Amino acid sequence: MITLEKITKIYRTEEVETSALNEVSFEIKRGEFVSIMGPSGCGKSTLLNIIGMLDKPDSGSYNILGKEVANIKEKERNEVRKQHIGFIFQNYNLIDELTVFENVELPLIYAKVPKADRKKRVEEIIKRIGIAHRIGHFPQQLSGGQQQRVAVARALVTNPDLILADEPTGNLDSSNGSEVMELLCELNDMGTTIVMVTHSAHDASYCNRIINLLDGKVLSQKRNSTERNKLKVEG
């Protein structure tokens, strides 16, 4: 589904040049749940931004669903994002002035989905995520765990091929964090491909595979041997 080959990203100022990514290469297959780990400053967020086409590499190849996208124009990048990628952020990124329904509906408005179809799809995904009883509430009326569920619903409402999650439990307590991780596992079990950046070894244990970065390079890749992943492989 995704192939990265020798992806390099350098940030330059007048005085200093910083290599954020140095010839990073790996593949992600459809249906995988992959965790990207490493210390602060190792390039995790830069890599996720490139996979999500929020940033461009300075060199290298990025192929998603058979399309080379490393150097396509911004308008084309926006179209690929809208059609294929959903984002979940650590800080939820919900709009305080909009209700749960309106926050989840927003990507469909950008995608110019007709109003009747939007209503149906939003109600279906909100019910699926387990927050239908909060559909008319505003973000500040919700707990952190509920806000992250809204963010997950917003990411899923366009039926993306790929979900990118940036520290999705970073602002949650352990109980709400575990609920969100279980939800991501359920989505993955239903076929959604997920790539997650995390500092948490506990969260990474839910994934099928862990990619470790260090100083902008892939240090290691390993399959996860948790009980869930054993059952998935055997099944």
Short mmCIF file of C-alpha atoms in Angstrom, two decimals:
data_model
loop_
_atom_site.label_atom_id
_atom_site.label_comp_id
_atom_site.label_asym_id
_atom_site.label_seq_id
_atom_site.Cartn_x
_atom_site.Cartn_y
_atom_site.Cartn_z
CA MET A 1 0.00 0.00 0.00
CA ILE A 2 2.84 2.37 0.90
CA THR A 3 6.44 2.24 -0.27
CA LEU A 4 9.05 4.73 0.91
CA GLU A 5 12.48 4.62 -0.73
CA LYS A 6 15.42 6.71 0.50
CA ILE A 7 13.23 9.52 1.85
CA THR A 8 15.38 12.44 2.95
CA LYS A 9 14.24 15.68 4.59
CA ILE A 10 16.56 18.53 5.56
CA TYR A 11 15.55 21.70 7.37
CA ARG A 12 17.74 24.71 6.65
CA THR A 13 18.16 28.11 8.24
CA GLU A 14 20.78 30.77 7.54
CA GLU A 15 23.06 29.31 10.20
CA VAL A 16 22.31 25.62 10.48
CA GLU A 17 21.25 22.59 8.46
CA THR A 18 19.37 19.78 10.22
CA SER A 19 18.78 16.35 8.71
CA ALA A 20 15.35 15.22 9.94
CA LEU A 21 15.20 12.08 7.77
CA ASN A 22 18.14 10.33 6.14
CA GLU A 23 17.28 7.86 3.35
CA VAL A 24 14.38 6.21 5.17
CA SER A 25 12.99 3.15 3.37
CA PHE A 26 10.22 0.70 4.28
CA GLU A 27 6.88 -0.70 3.12
CA ILE A 28 3.46 -0.82 4.76
CA LYS A 29 1.00 -3.40 3.51
CA ARG A 30 -2.75 -2.94 3.35
CA GLY A 31 -4.36 -3.94 6.64
CA GLU A 32 -1.27 -3.46 8.81
CA PHE A 33 -1.21 -1.58 12.12
CA VAL A 34 2.29 -0.08 12.30
CA SER A 35 3.86 1.91 15.12
CA ILE A 36 6.69 4.38 14.51
CA MET A 37 8.79 4.88 17.65
CA GLY A 38 11.94 6.68 18.73
CA PRO A 39 13.24 9.44 21.00
CA SER A 40 12.19 13.07 20.61
CA GLY A 41 13.80 14.65 17.57
CA CYS A 42 14.38 11.37 15.75
CA GLY A 43 12.12 12.31 12.80
CA LYS A 44 8.85 10.55 13.73
CA SER A 45 6.53 13.51 13.18
CA THR A 46 8.36 14.59 10.03
CA LEU A 47 7.94 11.09 8.65
CA LEU A 48 4.23 11.02 9.50
CA ASN A 49 3.75 14.42 7.85
CA ILE A 50 5.40 13.15 4.68
CA ILE A 51 3.26 9.99 4.67
CA GLY A 52 0.20 12.22 5.14
CA MET A 53 1.43 14.57 2.41
CA LEU A 54 1.42 17.53 4.77
CA ASP A 55 5.10 17.95 3.90
CA LYS A 56 7.33 16.98 0.96
CA PRO A 57 10.65 15.11 1.05
CA ASP A 58 13.76 16.75 -0.38
CA SER A 59 14.60 13.52 -2.15
CA GLY A 60 13.42 9.93 -2.42
CA SER A 61 10.32 8.12 -3.63
CA TYR A 62 6.91 7.85 -1.93
CA ASN A 63 4.35 5.57 -3.54
CA ILE A 64 0.82 5.18 -2.11
CA LEU A 65 -1.75 2.86 -3.69
CA GLY A 66 0.35 2.62 -6.84
CA LYS A 67 0.78 6.39 -7.28
CA GLU A 68 4.08 8.24 -6.93
CA VAL A 69 3.34 11.32 -4.80
CA ALA A 70 6.69 12.59 -3.52
CA ASN A 71 6.76 15.61 -5.81
CA ILE A 72 3.21 16.12 -7.06
CA LYS A 73 1.61 19.58 -6.90
CA GLU A 74 -0.28 20.78 -3.83
CA LYS A 75 -3.68 20.54 -5.51
CA GLU A 76 -3.06 16.87 -6.36
CA ARG A 77 -1.76 16.24 -2.84
CA ASN A 78 -4.97 17.66 -1.39
CA GLU A 79 -7.04 15.34 -3.57
CA VAL A 80 -5.06 12.26 -2.52
CA ARG A 81 -5.41 13.26 1.15
CA LYS A 82 -9.16 13.81 0.87
CA GLN A 83 -9.73 10.50 -0.92
CA HIS A 84 -7.41 8.17 0.95
CA ILE A 85 -6.14 9.49 4.32
CA GLY A 86 -7.67 10.25 7.72
CA PHE A 87 -5.78 11.98 10.55
CA ILE A 88 -5.99 11.59 14.33
CA PHE A 89 -4.01 14.10 16.41
CA GLN A 90 -2.83 14.15 20.02
CA ASN A 91 -4.67 17.41 20.69
CA TYR A 92 -7.87 16.24 18.95
CA ASN A 93 -8.00 19.41 16.76
CA LEU A 94 -11.75 19.73 17.18
CA ILE A 95 -13.46 23.08 16.56
CA ASP A 96 -14.94 24.33 19.83
CA GLU A 97 -17.75 26.25 18.13
CA LEU A 98 -19.03 23.16 16.30
CA THR A 99 -21.05 20.29 17.74
CA VAL A 100 -19.92 16.67 17.60
CA PHE A 101 -22.06 16.19 14.49
CA GLU A 102 -20.61 19.28 12.80
CA ASN A 103 -17.00 18.39 13.63
CA VAL A 104 -17.40 14.91 12.14
CA GLU A 105 -19.27 16.30 9.14
CA LEU A 106 -16.53 18.78 8.21
CA PRO A 107 -14.39 16.48 5.98
CA LEU A 108 -17.51 15.54 4.00
CA ILE A 109 -18.28 19.21 3.40
CA TYR A 110 -14.74 19.71 2.06
CA ALA A 111 -15.26 16.64 -0.13
CA LYS A 112 -18.52 18.19 -1.45
CA VAL A 113 -20.67 15.24 -0.35
CA PRO A 114 -24.42 16.04 -0.65
CA LYS A 115 -26.16 17.08 2.58
CA ALA A 116 -28.44 14.03 2.85
CA ASP A 117 -25.50 11.67 2.36
CA ARG A 118 -23.46 13.61 4.92
CA LYS A 119 -26.17 13.25 7.57
CA LYS A 120 -26.44 9.51 7.03
CA ARG A 121 -22.70 8.88 7.09
CA VAL A 122 -22.07 11.06 10.14
CA GLU A 123 -24.84 9.40 12.14
CA GLU A 124 -23.59 5.93 11.16
CA ILE A 125 -19.97 6.58 12.15
CA ILE A 126 -20.89 8.35 15.40
CA LYS A 127 -23.03 5.37 16.37
CA ARG A 128 -20.24 2.97 15.41
CA ILE A 129 -17.71 4.86 17.56
CA GLY A 130 -20.09 4.86 20.54
CA ILE A 131 -20.77 8.58 21.00
CA ALA A 132 -24.26 8.92 19.48
CA HIS A 133 -25.58 10.18 22.83
CA ARG A 134 -23.22 13.16 22.52
CA ILE A 135 -24.06 14.12 18.95
CA GLY A 136 -25.35 17.61 19.83
CA HIS A 137 -22.68 18.43 22.42
CA PHE A 138 -19.70 20.73 21.97
CA PRO A 139 -16.09 19.54 22.48
CA GLN A 140 -15.70 21.36 25.82
CA GLN A 141 -18.67 19.38 27.16
CA LEU A 142 -16.85 16.09 26.53
CA SER A 143 -14.15 14.18 28.37
CA GLY A 144 -10.73 13.76 26.76
CA GLY A 145 -11.58 10.20 25.78
CA GLN A 146 -14.86 11.29 24.19
CA GLN A 147 -13.12 14.08 22.28
CA GLN A 148 -10.63 11.60 20.88
CA ARG A 149 -13.50 9.34 19.84
CA VAL A 150 -14.96 12.29 17.94
CA ALA A 151 -11.57 12.79 16.30
CA VAL A 152 -11.51 9.11 15.31
CA ALA A 153 -15.03 9.42 13.87
CA ARG A 154 -13.98 12.48 11.88
CA ALA A 155 -10.98 10.58 10.50
CA LEU A 156 -13.17 7.62 9.49
CA VAL A 157 -16.20 9.38 8.01
CA THR A 158 -14.64 9.64 4.54
CA ASN A 159 -13.89 5.87 4.52
CA PRO A 160 -10.11 6.40 4.11
CA ASP A 161 -7.72 3.65 3.08
CA LEU A 162 -5.19 4.86 5.65
CA ILE A 163 -5.42 6.33 9.16
CA LEU A 164 -2.44 8.32 10.47
CA ALA A 165 -2.41 8.75 14.25
CA ASP A 166 0.04 11.12 15.96
CA GLU A 167 0.32 10.24 19.68
CA PRO A 168 -3.45 9.51 19.84
CA THR A 169 -3.39 8.78 23.60
CA GLY A 170 -0.82 11.42 24.55
CA ASN A 171 -3.34 13.63 26.39
CA LEU A 172 -5.41 10.82 27.91
CA ASP A 173 -5.27 8.95 31.20
CA SER A 174 -4.52 5.23 31.09
CA SER A 175 -8.18 4.15 31.08
CA ASN A 176 -9.25 6.45 28.23
CA GLY A 177 -6.00 5.72 26.42
CA SER A 178 -6.68 1.99 26.50
CA GLU A 179 -10.21 2.58 25.19
CA VAL A 180 -8.86 4.53 22.21
CA MET A 181 -6.25 1.85 21.47
CA GLU A 182 -8.90 -0.88 21.62
CA LEU A 183 -11.00 1.17 19.22
CA LEU A 184 -8.07 1.48 16.80
CA CYS A 185 -7.55 -2.28 17.04
CA GLU A 186 -11.21 -2.89 16.19
CA LEU A 187 -10.88 -0.63 13.14
CA ASN A 188 -7.71 -2.43 12.10
CA ASP A 189 -9.40 -5.82 12.52
CA MET A 190 -12.07 -4.58 10.09
CA GLY A 191 -9.39 -3.84 7.49
CA THR A 192 -8.30 -0.23 8.09
CA THR A 193 -4.57 0.36 7.66
CA ILE A 194 -3.16 2.41 10.55
CA VAL A 195 0.21 4.10 11.04
CA MET A 196 0.76 5.50 14.53
CA VAL A 197 3.54 7.62 15.99
CA THR A 198 3.96 7.00 19.71
CA HIS A 199 6.40 7.25 22.61
CA SER A 200 4.44 4.59 24.48
CA ALA A 201 5.67 1.01 24.45
CA HIS A 202 2.26 0.03 25.84
CA ASP A 203 0.44 1.58 22.87
CA ALA A 204 2.95 0.08 20.43
CA SER A 205 2.20 -3.37 21.85
CA TYR A 206 -1.21 -3.22 20.15
CA CYS A 207 0.41 -2.93 16.70
CA ASN A 208 1.44 -5.63 14.24
CA ARG A 209 4.85 -4.11 13.58
CA ILE A 210 7.15 -1.54 15.18
CA ILE A 211 9.54 0.67 13.21
CA ASN A 212 12.19 2.31 15.39
CA LEU A 213 13.84 5.55 14.26
CA LEU A 214 17.05 7.10 15.52
CA ASP A 215 18.69 10.27 14.19
CA GLY A 216 16.46 10.27 11.11
CA LYS A 217 17.24 6.68 10.14
CA VAL A 218 15.40 3.36 10.50
CA LEU A 219 17.18 1.65 13.37
CA SER A 220 15.09 -1.53 13.35
CA GLN A 221 11.82 -3.12 12.29
CA LYS A 222 10.20 -5.97 14.16
CA ARG A 223 6.97 -7.91 14.22
CA ASN A 224 4.99 -7.71 17.43
CA SER A 225 4.48 -10.93 19.35
CA THR A 226 1.53 -9.92 21.54
CA GLU A 227 -1.38 -12.32 21.89
CA ARG A 228 -3.62 -10.19 19.67
CA ASN A 229 -1.09 -10.22 16.85
CA LYS A 230 -0.43 -13.94 17.20
CA LEU A 231 -4.16 -14.57 16.79
CA LYS A 232 -4.31 -12.22 13.81
CA VAL A 233 -1.40 -13.94 12.05
CA GLU A 234 -2.79 -17.40 12.81
CA GLY A 235 -6.29 -16.33 11.73
#
